[in-house]
Amino acid sequence: MDQDIIKILSLDGGGAKGFYTLGILREVEAAVGKRLYEHFDLIFGTSTGSIIATLLATGHSVDEIHEYYKKHVPPIMQASGKVAKTAKLRATGATVFGDAGFETVLTGLGIVSTKWQLETPMIFKSKETQAHGRRATFVPGFGCNLADAIEASCSAYPFFEIKTLETASGDVVELFDGGYCANNPSLYALADATVALGYARENCRLLSLGCGQYPEPRRGFIARRINNFLPVQLLQKTLEVNTASMDQLRRLLYSDVPTVRISDTFDKPEMATDMFEHDLKKLNLLRQQGGESFARREEDVHELLFE
């Protein structure tokens, strides 16, 4: 493939449904025959997609990420209340990433979060060449470590606490889930590729992966009585609308960029789930479905990445 081609991987948010994304990525990694940071020039992720993106960009295999997910995601999602969920998420970040900063990233990385007070996106990036301005003062990840940036991207308020960070420039910012501004971060990745990095549109190759859409799970009597499932439904709907809106804009604004989008819709009752799923049997089923979704688009992916 021509060296002027830029290959972009974009990973949606979706909480525990990231197991579906991992099912797709397992097949993608097998197809390219190497770690994905070696194949993709830009990897962007929102929320659960930011976790996967960062692990890929720091050299982990998809199977290694799957092991992390099996161990850490169910306890986070099963924790009761935003304080407990946030504590589990923070502890997981410390365990997996420690104090590692953006200097450990091996390819272009974008982690999408949202500023609580200014209501604008904040995107943690690994390379000065990704900056759209103020390059002289650019600091990778705003001087924050990977774990803190990921926690900010994953802080799905009101189910997680808002994340407060201090940047290298001394700014104190309050951040919450990147899904509120770009649950599908493809547009931001394409903006980096075509504007900041200066690639021609016809030389961009975008693989955009979602988490799938599923029937709503049936709730028990107690959950229905106290209506604690309504905020989950509202958040789920907000993120799904945001995802669809961003993809529609991507098709309108970047229709000339070769793209494969994989995120299937499932209607069978046994596929009912949401972003807070913690049953490993169900999560394993999502991963299997991700592999099946890849199989349906395998030729398209191969053409995108290799021809």
PDB file of C-alpha atoms in Angstrom:
ATOM      1  CA  MET A   1       0.000   0.000   0.000  1.00  0.00           C
ATOM      2  CA  ASP A   2       1.213   3.520  -0.786  1.00  0.00           C
ATOM      3  CA  GLN A   3       3.115   5.071   2.118  1.00  0.00           C
ATOM      4  CA  ASP A   4       0.962   8.220   1.823  1.00  0.00           C
ATOM      5  CA  ILE A   5      -2.081   6.246   2.977  1.00  0.00           C
ATOM      6  CA  ILE A   6      -3.169   6.867   6.573  1.00  0.00           C
ATOM      7  CA  LYS A   7      -5.041   4.064   8.321  1.00  0.00           C
ATOM      8  CA  ILE A   8      -7.481   5.084  11.052  1.00  0.00           C
ATOM      9  CA  LEU A   9      -9.222   2.945  13.672  1.00  0.00           C
ATOM     10  CA  SER A  10     -12.194   4.489  15.504  1.00  0.00           C
ATOM     11  CA  LEU A  11     -13.816   2.778  18.509  1.00  0.00           C
ATOM     12  CA  ASP A  12     -17.218   3.766  19.915  1.00  0.00           C
ATOM     13  CA  GLY A  13     -18.217   4.000  23.540  1.00  0.00           C
ATOM     14  CA  GLY A  14     -20.668   1.525  25.022  1.00  0.00           C
ATOM     15  CA  GLY A  15     -19.563   0.327  28.447  1.00  0.00           C
ATOM     16  CA  ALA A  16     -19.520  -3.447  28.821  1.00  0.00           C
ATOM     17  CA  LYS A  17     -20.669  -3.788  25.224  1.00  0.00           C
ATOM     18  CA  GLY A  18     -17.035  -3.225  24.323  1.00  0.00           C
ATOM     19  CA  PHE A  19     -16.805  -7.027  24.365  1.00  0.00           C
ATOM     20  CA  TYR A  20     -18.533  -6.890  20.968  1.00  0.00           C
ATOM     21  CA  THR A  21     -15.809  -4.551  19.698  1.00  0.00           C
ATOM     22  CA  LEU A  22     -13.155  -6.949  20.963  1.00  0.00           C
ATOM     23  CA  GLY A  23     -14.764  -9.739  18.958  1.00  0.00           C
ATOM     24  CA  ILE A  24     -14.328  -7.694  15.778  1.00  0.00           C
ATOM     25  CA  LEU A  25     -10.812  -6.604  16.668  1.00  0.00           C
ATOM     26  CA  ARG A  26      -9.661 -10.162  17.310  1.00  0.00           C
ATOM     27  CA  GLU A  27     -10.416 -10.935  13.673  1.00  0.00           C
ATOM     28  CA  VAL A  28      -8.873  -7.683  12.428  1.00  0.00           C
ATOM     29  CA  GLU A  29      -5.643  -8.398  14.292  1.00  0.00           C
ATOM     30  CA  ALA A  30      -5.501 -11.916  12.867  1.00  0.00           C
ATOM     31  CA  ALA A  31      -6.070 -10.529   9.375  1.00  0.00           C
ATOM     32  CA  VAL A  32      -3.242  -7.979   9.553  1.00  0.00           C
ATOM     33  CA  GLY A  33      -0.920 -10.482  11.239  1.00  0.00           C
ATOM     34  CA  LYS A  34       0.596  -8.076  13.770  1.00  0.00           C
ATOM     35  CA  ARG A  35      -0.246  -5.865  16.729  1.00  0.00           C
ATOM     36  CA  LEU A  36      -2.706  -3.201  15.649  1.00  0.00           C
ATOM     37  CA  TYR A  37      -0.565  -0.224  16.681  1.00  0.00           C
ATOM     38  CA  GLU A  38       1.811  -1.361  13.921  1.00  0.00           C
ATOM     39  CA  HIS A  39      -0.935  -1.215  11.298  1.00  0.00           C
ATOM     40  CA  PHE A  40      -3.004   1.853  12.250  1.00  0.00           C
ATOM     41  CA  ASP A  41      -1.570   5.368  12.203  1.00  0.00           C
ATOM     42  CA  LEU A  42      -4.386   6.838  14.295  1.00  0.00           C
ATOM     43  CA  ILE A  43      -6.493   5.073  16.931  1.00  0.00           C
ATOM     44  CA  PHE A  44      -9.341   7.079  18.456  1.00  0.00           C
ATOM     45  CA  GLY A  45     -11.650   5.895  21.225  1.00  0.00           C
ATOM     46  CA  THR A  46     -14.482   7.121  23.414  1.00  0.00           C
ATOM     47  CA  SER A  47     -15.345   5.668  26.841  1.00  0.00           C
ATOM     48  CA  THR A  48     -14.896   1.883  26.649  1.00  0.00           C
ATOM     49  CA  GLY A  49     -13.423   2.532  23.204  1.00  0.00           C
ATOM     50  CA  SER A  50     -10.800   4.750  24.844  1.00  0.00           C
ATOM     51  CA  ILE A  51      -9.690   1.866  27.070  1.00  0.00           C
ATOM     52  CA  ILE A  52      -9.337  -0.485  24.118  1.00  0.00           C
ATOM     53  CA  ALA A  53      -7.709   2.201  21.951  1.00  0.00           C
ATOM     54  CA  THR A  54      -5.112   3.018  24.597  1.00  0.00           C
ATOM     55  CA  LEU A  55      -4.256  -0.609  25.251  1.00  0.00           C
ATOM     56  CA  LEU A  56      -3.859  -1.203  21.517  1.00  0.00           C
ATOM     57  CA  ALA A  57      -1.771   1.953  21.112  1.00  0.00           C
ATOM     58  CA  THR A  58       0.572   0.885  23.912  1.00  0.00           C
ATOM     59  CA  GLY A  59       1.288  -2.446  22.269  1.00  0.00           C
ATOM     60  CA  HIS A  60      -1.204  -4.899  23.776  1.00  0.00           C
ATOM     61  CA  SER A  61      -2.744  -7.702  21.762  1.00  0.00           C
ATOM     62  CA  VAL A  62      -6.516  -8.042  21.496  1.00  0.00           C
ATOM     63  CA  ASP A  63      -6.434 -11.284  23.497  1.00  0.00           C
ATOM     64  CA  GLU A  64      -4.558  -9.512  26.297  1.00  0.00           C
ATOM     65  CA  ILE A  65      -7.192  -6.782  26.327  1.00  0.00           C
ATOM     66  CA  HIS A  66      -9.940  -9.405  26.442  1.00  0.00           C
ATOM     67  CA  GLU A  67      -8.359 -10.894  29.568  1.00  0.00           C
ATOM     68  CA  TYR A  68      -8.323  -7.448  31.198  1.00  0.00           C
ATOM     69  CA  TYR A  69     -11.965  -6.959  30.287  1.00  0.00           C
ATOM     70  CA  LYS A  70     -13.054 -10.317  31.688  1.00  0.00           C
ATOM     71  CA  LYS A  71     -11.293  -9.586  34.977  1.00  0.00           C
ATOM     72  CA  HIS A  72     -12.142  -5.918  35.507  1.00  0.00           C
ATOM     73  CA  VAL A  73     -15.316  -4.921  33.647  1.00  0.00           C
ATOM     74  CA  PRO A  74     -17.912  -7.040  35.537  1.00  0.00           C
ATOM     75  CA  PRO A  75     -16.845  -5.758  39.007  1.00  0.00           C
ATOM     76  CA  ILE A  76     -17.015  -2.136  37.775  1.00  0.00           C
ATOM     77  CA  MET A  77     -20.460  -2.560  36.260  1.00  0.00           C
ATOM     78  CA  GLN A  78     -21.787  -4.531  39.208  1.00  0.00           C
ATOM     79  CA  ALA A  79     -20.682  -1.966  41.810  1.00  0.00           C
ATOM     80  CA  SER A  80     -23.577  -0.107  43.431  1.00  0.00           C
ATOM     81  CA  GLY A  81     -23.636   3.677  43.156  1.00  0.00           C
ATOM     82  CA  LYS A  82     -21.404   6.190  41.413  1.00  0.00           C
ATOM     83  CA  VAL A  83     -18.855   6.377  44.233  1.00  0.00           C
ATOM     84  CA  ALA A  84     -18.271   2.623  44.185  1.00  0.00           C
ATOM     85  CA  LYS A  85     -18.252   2.451  40.383  1.00  0.00           C
ATOM     86  CA  THR A  86     -15.757   5.308  40.162  1.00  0.00           C
ATOM     87  CA  ALA A  87     -13.512   3.708  42.784  1.00  0.00           C
ATOM     88  CA  LYS A  88     -13.478   0.426  40.857  1.00  0.00           C
ATOM     89  CA  LEU A  89     -12.757   2.204  37.578  1.00  0.00           C
ATOM     90  CA  ARG A  90      -9.934   4.234  39.136  1.00  0.00           C
ATOM     91  CA  ALA A  91      -8.386   1.187  40.792  1.00  0.00           C
ATOM     92  CA  THR A  92      -8.509  -0.691  37.491  1.00  0.00           C
ATOM     93  CA  GLY A  93      -6.762   2.164  35.711  1.00  0.00           C
ATOM     94  CA  ALA A  94      -4.013   2.184  38.338  1.00  0.00           C
ATOM     95  CA  THR A  95      -3.606  -1.586  38.055  1.00  0.00           C
ATOM     96  CA  VAL A  96      -3.500  -1.724  34.265  1.00  0.00           C
ATOM     97  CA  PHE A  97      -1.662   1.517  33.414  1.00  0.00           C
ATOM     98  CA  GLY A  98       0.025   2.618  36.634  1.00  0.00           C
ATOM     99  CA  ASP A  99       1.538   6.085  36.213  1.00  0.00           C
ATOM    100  CA  ALA A 100       2.313   5.616  32.506  1.00  0.00           C
ATOM    101  CA  GLY A 101       1.977   8.747  30.448  1.00  0.00           C
ATOM    102  CA  PHE A 102       1.425   9.479  26.779  1.00  0.00           C
ATOM    103  CA  GLU A 103       5.136   9.037  26.084  1.00  0.00           C
ATOM    104  CA  THR A 104       4.494   5.265  26.189  1.00  0.00           C
ATOM    105  CA  VAL A 105       2.063   5.429  23.238  1.00  0.00           C
ATOM    106  CA  LEU A 106       3.380   3.834  20.049  1.00  0.00           C
ATOM    107  CA  THR A 107       1.067   5.387  17.431  1.00  0.00           C
ATOM    108  CA  GLY A 108      -1.308   8.325  17.042  1.00  0.00           C
ATOM    109  CA  LEU A 109      -3.915   8.193  19.827  1.00  0.00           C
ATOM    110  CA  GLY A 110      -7.031  10.214  20.603  1.00  0.00           C
ATOM    111  CA  ILE A 111      -9.047   9.845  23.833  1.00  0.00           C
ATOM    112  CA  VAL A 112     -12.341  11.760  23.760  1.00  0.00           C
ATOM    113  CA  SER A 113     -13.782  13.371  26.885  1.00  0.00           C
ATOM    114  CA  THR A 114     -16.204  16.243  27.573  1.00  0.00           C
ATOM    115  CA  LYS A 115     -15.672  19.394  29.624  1.00  0.00           C
ATOM    116  CA  TRP A 116     -18.408  19.648  32.233  1.00  0.00           C
ATOM    117  CA  GLN A 117     -18.395  23.419  32.683  1.00  0.00           C
ATOM    118  CA  LEU A 118     -17.590  24.573  29.136  1.00  0.00           C
ATOM    119  CA  GLU A 119     -19.671  21.831  27.458  1.00  0.00           C
ATOM    120  CA  THR A 120     -17.018  21.276  24.805  1.00  0.00           C
ATOM    121  CA  PRO A 121     -14.892  18.274  23.857  1.00  0.00           C
ATOM    122  CA  MET A 122     -11.448  17.693  25.325  1.00  0.00           C
ATOM    123  CA  ILE A 123      -9.365  15.219  23.338  1.00  0.00           C
ATOM    124  CA  PHE A 124      -6.189  13.790  24.812  1.00  0.00           C
ATOM    125  CA  LYS A 125      -3.661  13.218  22.010  1.00  0.00           C
ATOM    126  CA  SER A 126      -0.283  11.550  21.819  1.00  0.00           C
ATOM    127  CA  LYS A 127       1.492  13.518  19.069  1.00  0.00           C
ATOM    128  CA  GLU A 128       2.164  17.215  18.501  1.00  0.00           C
ATOM    129  CA  THR A 129       1.366  16.720  14.810  1.00  0.00           C
ATOM    130  CA  GLN A 130      -2.267  15.993  15.786  1.00  0.00           C
ATOM    131  CA  ALA A 131      -2.697  19.493  17.232  1.00  0.00           C
ATOM    132  CA  HIS A 132      -4.974  21.900  15.341  1.00  0.00           C
ATOM    133  CA  GLY A 133      -3.286  24.948  16.843  1.00  0.00           C
ATOM    134  CA  ARG A 134      -1.046  26.075  19.703  1.00  0.00           C
ATOM    135  CA  ARG A 135       1.599  23.545  18.686  1.00  0.00           C
ATOM    136  CA  ALA A 136       4.326  25.461  20.490  1.00  0.00           C
ATOM    137  CA  THR A 137       2.678  24.715  23.839  1.00  0.00           C
ATOM    138  CA  PHE A 138       1.427  21.210  22.971  1.00  0.00           C
ATOM    139  CA  VAL A 139       2.050  18.593  25.657  1.00  0.00           C
ATOM    140  CA  PRO A 140       1.009  14.972  24.980  1.00  0.00           C
ATOM    141  CA  GLY A 141      -2.182  14.184  26.877  1.00  0.00           C
ATOM    142  CA  PHE A 142      -2.149  17.724  28.363  1.00  0.00           C
ATOM    143  CA  GLY A 143       0.475  16.354  30.750  1.00  0.00           C
ATOM    144  CA  CYS A 144      -1.967  13.858  32.298  1.00  0.00           C
ATOM    145  CA  ASN A 145      -1.301  10.143  32.612  1.00  0.00           C
ATOM    146  CA  LEU A 146      -3.154   7.516  30.586  1.00  0.00           C
ATOM    147  CA  ALA A 147      -5.247   6.210  33.470  1.00  0.00           C
ATOM    148  CA  ASP A 148      -6.631   9.667  34.311  1.00  0.00           C
ATOM    149  CA  ALA A 149      -7.439  10.464  30.670  1.00  0.00           C
ATOM    150  CA  ILE A 150      -9.264   7.163  30.277  1.00  0.00           C
ATOM    151  CA  GLU A 151     -11.199   7.647  33.514  1.00  0.00           C
ATOM    152  CA  ALA A 152     -12.309  11.057  32.245  1.00  0.00           C
ATOM    153  CA  SER A 153     -13.495   9.527  28.965  1.00  0.00           C
ATOM    154  CA  CYS A 154     -15.389   6.761  30.819  1.00  0.00           C
ATOM    155  CA  SER A 155     -17.063   8.869  33.533  1.00  0.00           C
ATOM    156  CA  ALA A 156     -20.655   8.368  32.412  1.00  0.00           C
ATOM    157  CA  TYR A 157     -22.410  10.808  34.731  1.00  0.00           C
ATOM    158  CA  PRO A 158     -24.583  10.285  36.767  1.00  0.00           C
ATOM    159  CA  PHE A 159     -23.427   6.667  37.105  1.00  0.00           C
ATOM    160  CA  PHE A 160     -19.807   7.716  37.649  1.00  0.00           C
ATOM    161  CA  GLU A 161     -18.398  10.786  39.349  1.00  0.00           C
ATOM    162  CA  ILE A 162     -17.136  13.727  37.321  1.00  0.00           C
ATOM    163  CA  LYS A 163     -13.341  13.575  36.903  1.00  0.00           C
ATOM    164  CA  THR A 164     -11.243  16.585  37.930  1.00  0.00           C
ATOM    165  CA  LEU A 165      -7.777  16.941  36.387  1.00  0.00           C
ATOM    166  CA  GLU A 166      -5.016  19.532  36.381  1.00  0.00           C
ATOM    167  CA  THR A 167      -3.220  19.923  33.056  1.00  0.00           C
ATOM    168  CA  ALA A 168       0.439  20.716  32.475  1.00  0.00           C
ATOM    169  CA  SER A 169      -0.532  24.363  31.911  1.00  0.00           C
ATOM    170  CA  GLY A 170      -2.134  24.550  35.354  1.00  0.00           C
ATOM    171  CA  ASP A 171      -5.753  24.476  34.168  1.00  0.00           C
ATOM    172  CA  VAL A 172      -8.147  22.601  36.442  1.00  0.00           C
ATOM    173  CA  VAL A 173     -10.838  20.918  34.349  1.00  0.00           C
ATOM    174  CA  GLU A 174     -13.909  18.898  35.230  1.00  0.00           C
ATOM    175  CA  LEU A 175     -14.570  16.105  32.743  1.00  0.00           C
ATOM    176  CA  PHE A 176     -17.176  13.468  32.038  1.00  0.00           C
ATOM    177  CA  ASP A 177     -17.940  10.795  29.468  1.00  0.00           C
ATOM    178  CA  GLY A 178     -16.784  11.537  25.930  1.00  0.00           C
ATOM    179  CA  GLY A 179     -19.954   9.870  24.673  1.00  0.00           C
ATOM    180  CA  TYR A 180     -21.911  13.036  25.398  1.00  0.00           C
ATOM    181  CA  CYS A 181     -20.038  14.867  22.627  1.00  0.00           C
ATOM    182  CA  ALA A 182     -18.808  12.050  20.344  1.00  0.00           C
ATOM    183  CA  ASN A 183     -19.706   8.503  21.279  1.00  0.00           C
ATOM    184  CA  ASN A 184     -18.529   7.669  17.764  1.00  0.00           C
ATOM    185  CA  PRO A 185     -15.198   9.537  17.451  1.00  0.00           C
ATOM    186  CA  SER A 186     -14.698   9.013  13.703  1.00  0.00           C
ATOM    187  CA  LEU A 187     -15.187  12.684  12.812  1.00  0.00           C
ATOM    188  CA  TYR A 188     -12.503  13.792  15.246  1.00  0.00           C
ATOM    189  CA  ALA A 189     -10.092  11.196  13.885  1.00  0.00           C
ATOM    190  CA  LEU A 190     -10.774  12.271  10.305  1.00  0.00           C
ATOM    191  CA  ALA A 191     -10.260  15.915  11.261  1.00  0.00           C
ATOM    192  CA  ASP A 192      -6.825  15.033  12.641  1.00  0.00           C
ATOM    193  CA  ALA A 193      -5.946  13.080   9.512  1.00  0.00           C
ATOM    194  CA  THR A 194      -7.117  15.623   6.931  1.00  0.00           C
ATOM    195  CA  VAL A 195      -6.555  18.930   8.724  1.00  0.00           C
ATOM    196  CA  ALA A 196      -3.818  18.560  11.348  1.00  0.00           C
ATOM    197  CA  LEU A 197      -1.814  15.879   9.531  1.00  0.00           C
ATOM    198  CA  GLY A 198      -2.705  17.146   6.057  1.00  0.00           C
ATOM    199  CA  TYR A 199      -3.599  13.869   4.348  1.00  0.00           C
ATOM    200  CA  ALA A 200      -5.742  13.992   1.231  1.00  0.00           C
ATOM    201  CA  ARG A 201      -9.187  12.540   1.798  1.00  0.00           C
ATOM    202  CA  GLU A 202      -8.688   9.873  -0.854  1.00  0.00           C
ATOM    203  CA  ASN A 203      -5.616   8.688   1.052  1.00  0.00           C
ATOM    204  CA  CYS A 204      -7.505   8.081   4.309  1.00  0.00           C
ATOM    205  CA  ARG A 205      -8.784   4.626   5.258  1.00  0.00           C
ATOM    206  CA  LEU A 206     -11.252   4.507   8.166  1.00  0.00           C
ATOM    207  CA  LEU A 207     -12.336   1.403  10.054  1.00  0.00           C
ATOM    208  CA  SER A 208     -15.105   2.487  12.444  1.00  0.00           C
ATOM    209  CA  LEU A 209     -16.296  -0.034  15.024  1.00  0.00           C
ATOM    210  CA  GLY A 210     -19.353   0.251  17.242  1.00  0.00           C
ATOM    211  CA  CYS A 211     -20.627  -1.843  20.134  1.00  0.00           C
ATOM    212  CA  GLY A 212     -23.829  -3.080  18.474  1.00  0.00           C
ATOM    213  CA  GLN A 213     -27.451  -2.347  19.337  1.00  0.00           C
ATOM    214  CA  TYR A 214     -29.522  -4.729  21.432  1.00  0.00           C
ATOM    215  CA  PRO A 215     -33.013  -5.158  22.904  1.00  0.00           C
ATOM    216  CA  GLU A 216     -33.492  -3.688  26.357  1.00  0.00           C
ATOM    217  CA  PRO A 217     -33.057  -6.239  29.152  1.00  0.00           C
ATOM    218  CA  ARG A 218     -36.113  -7.224  31.159  1.00  0.00           C
ATOM    219  CA  ARG A 219     -36.086  -5.692  34.596  1.00  0.00           C
ATOM    220  CA  GLY A 220     -37.139  -7.277  37.855  1.00  0.00           C
ATOM    221  CA  PHE A 221     -40.071  -6.152  39.967  1.00  0.00           C
ATOM    222  CA  ILE A 222     -37.966  -4.132  42.422  1.00  0.00           C
ATOM    223  CA  ALA A 223     -36.102  -2.298  39.668  1.00  0.00           C
ATOM    224  CA  ARG A 224     -39.382  -1.376  38.030  1.00  0.00           C
ATOM    225  CA  ARG A 225     -40.884  -0.208  41.315  1.00  0.00           C
ATOM    226  CA  ILE A 226     -38.055   2.195  42.150  1.00  0.00           C
ATOM    227  CA  ASN A 227     -37.603   3.220  38.491  1.00  0.00           C
ATOM    228  CA  ASN A 228     -33.820   2.934  38.781  1.00  0.00           C
ATOM    229  CA  PHE A 229     -33.642   1.619  35.252  1.00  0.00           C
ATOM    230  CA  LEU A 230     -35.008   4.802  33.672  1.00  0.00           C
ATOM    231  CA  PRO A 231     -31.702   6.750  33.903  1.00  0.00           C
ATOM    232  CA  VAL A 232     -29.942   3.790  32.282  1.00  0.00           C
ATOM    233  CA  GLN A 233     -32.427   3.817  29.421  1.00  0.00           C
ATOM    234  CA  LEU A 234     -32.041   7.577  29.015  1.00  0.00           C
ATOM    235  CA  LEU A 235     -28.242   7.395  28.959  1.00  0.00           C
ATOM    236  CA  GLN A 236     -28.343   4.476  26.540  1.00  0.00           C
ATOM    237  CA  LYS A 237     -30.686   6.358  24.214  1.00  0.00           C
ATOM    238  CA  THR A 238     -28.571   9.533  24.441  1.00  0.00           C
ATOM    239  CA  LEU A 239     -25.427   7.670  23.424  1.00  0.00           C
ATOM    240  CA  GLU A 240     -27.174   5.781  20.626  1.00  0.00           C
ATOM    241  CA  VAL A 241     -28.609   9.003  19.177  1.00  0.00           C
ATOM    242  CA  ASN A 242     -25.197  10.651  19.430  1.00  0.00           C
ATOM    243  CA  THR A 243     -23.533   7.684  17.698  1.00  0.00           C
ATOM    244  CA  ALA A 244     -26.013   7.701  14.818  1.00  0.00           C
ATOM    245  CA  SER A 245     -25.812  11.474  14.459  1.00  0.00           C
ATOM    246  CA  MET A 246     -22.021  11.491  14.312  1.00  0.00           C
ATOM    247  CA  ASP A 247     -22.006   8.700  11.735  1.00  0.00           C
ATOM    248  CA  GLN A 248     -24.556  10.534   9.589  1.00  0.00           C
ATOM    249  CA  LEU A 249     -22.375  13.650   9.699  1.00  0.00           C
ATOM    250  CA  ARG A 250     -19.346  11.569   8.808  1.00  0.00           C
ATOM    251  CA  ARG A 251     -21.145  10.208   5.749  1.00  0.00           C
ATOM    252  CA  LEU A 252     -22.172  13.726   4.683  1.00  0.00           C
ATOM    253  CA  LEU A 253     -18.890  15.491   5.317  1.00  0.00           C
ATOM    254  CA  TYR A 254     -16.466  12.696   4.438  1.00  0.00           C
ATOM    255  CA  SER A 255     -18.409  10.668   1.902  1.00  0.00           C
ATOM    256  CA  ASP A 256     -15.308  10.459  -0.267  1.00  0.00           C
ATOM    257  CA  VAL A 257     -13.202   8.783   2.443  1.00  0.00           C
ATOM    258  CA  PRO A 258     -13.070   4.973   2.049  1.00  0.00           C
ATOM    259  CA  THR A 259     -14.757   3.680   5.211  1.00  0.00           C
ATOM    260  CA  VAL A 260     -16.007   0.440   6.697  1.00  0.00           C
ATOM    261  CA  ARG A 261     -18.424   0.798   9.610  1.00  0.00           C
ATOM    262  CA  ILE A 262     -19.253  -2.334  11.652  1.00  0.00           C
ATOM    263  CA  SER A 263     -21.958  -2.190  14.321  1.00  0.00           C
ATOM    264  CA  ASP A 264     -24.858  -4.580  13.830  1.00  0.00           C
ATOM    265  CA  THR A 265     -28.340  -4.499  15.350  1.00  0.00           C
ATOM    266  CA  PHE A 266     -29.636  -7.581  17.178  1.00  0.00           C
ATOM    267  CA  ASP A 267     -33.298  -8.229  17.917  1.00  0.00           C
ATOM    268  CA  LYS A 268     -33.368 -11.698  19.485  1.00  0.00           C
ATOM    269  CA  PRO A 269     -34.460 -11.669  23.161  1.00  0.00           C
ATOM    270  CA  GLU A 270     -31.376 -13.600  24.268  1.00  0.00           C
ATOM    271  CA  MET A 271     -29.252 -10.669  23.071  1.00  0.00           C
ATOM    272  CA  ALA A 272     -30.953  -8.193  25.421  1.00  0.00           C
ATOM    273  CA  THR A 273     -28.333  -6.203  27.306  1.00  0.00           C
ATOM    274  CA  ASP A 274     -27.063  -2.695  28.125  1.00  0.00           C
ATOM    275  CA  MET A 275     -23.821  -0.877  28.868  1.00  0.00           C
ATOM    276  CA  PHE A 276     -23.798  -2.068  32.504  1.00  0.00           C
ATOM    277  CA  GLU A 277     -23.914  -5.789  31.679  1.00  0.00           C
ATOM    278  CA  HIS A 278     -21.814  -7.878  34.093  1.00  0.00           C
ATOM    279  CA  ASP A 279     -22.809 -11.453  33.230  1.00  0.00           C
ATOM    280  CA  LEU A 280     -19.712 -13.000  31.658  1.00  0.00           C
ATOM    281  CA  LYS A 281     -21.827 -15.502  29.717  1.00  0.00           C
ATOM    282  CA  LYS A 282     -23.694 -12.655  28.043  1.00  0.00           C
ATOM    283  CA  LEU A 283     -20.485 -10.708  27.474  1.00  0.00           C
ATOM    284  CA  ASN A 284     -18.908 -13.755  25.872  1.00  0.00           C
ATOM    285  CA  LEU A 285     -21.926 -13.926  23.563  1.00  0.00           C
ATOM    286  CA  LEU A 286     -21.370 -10.290  22.561  1.00  0.00           C
ATOM    287  CA  ARG A 287     -17.755 -11.074  21.715  1.00  0.00           C
ATOM    288  CA  GLN A 288     -18.836 -13.990  19.549  1.00  0.00           C
ATOM    289  CA  GLN A 289     -21.320 -11.753  17.755  1.00  0.00           C
ATOM    290  CA  GLY A 290     -18.517  -9.296  17.086  1.00  0.00           C
ATOM    291  CA  GLY A 291     -16.636 -12.040  15.296  1.00  0.00           C
ATOM    292  CA  GLU A 292     -19.733 -12.852  13.244  1.00  0.00           C
ATOM    293  CA  SER A 293     -20.172  -9.181  12.342  1.00  0.00           C
ATOM    294  CA  PHE A 294     -16.596  -9.090  11.084  1.00  0.00           C
ATOM    295  CA  ALA A 295     -17.210 -12.180   8.957  1.00  0.00           C
ATOM    296  CA  ARG A 296     -20.087 -10.417   7.189  1.00  0.00           C
ATOM    297  CA  ARG A 297     -17.788  -7.511   6.248  1.00  0.00           C
ATOM    298  CA  GLU A 298     -14.498  -9.389   5.895  1.00  0.00           C
ATOM    299  CA  GLU A 299     -14.047  -8.689   2.199  1.00  0.00           C
ATOM    300  CA  ASP A 300     -14.807  -4.991   2.717  1.00  0.00           C
ATOM    301  CA  VAL A 301     -12.274  -4.767   5.570  1.00  0.00           C
ATOM    302  CA  HIS A 302      -9.632  -6.547   3.514  1.00  0.00           C
ATOM    303  CA  GLU A 303     -10.172  -4.213   0.579  1.00  0.00           C
ATOM    304  CA  LEU A 304     -10.005  -1.176   2.893  1.00  0.00           C
ATOM    305  CA  LEU A 305      -6.813  -2.161   4.663  1.00  0.00           C
ATOM    306  CA  PHE A 306      -4.791  -3.955   2.008  1.00  0.00           C
ATOM    307  CA  GLU A 307      -5.810  -2.882  -1.513  1.00  0.00           C
TER     308      GLU A 307
END
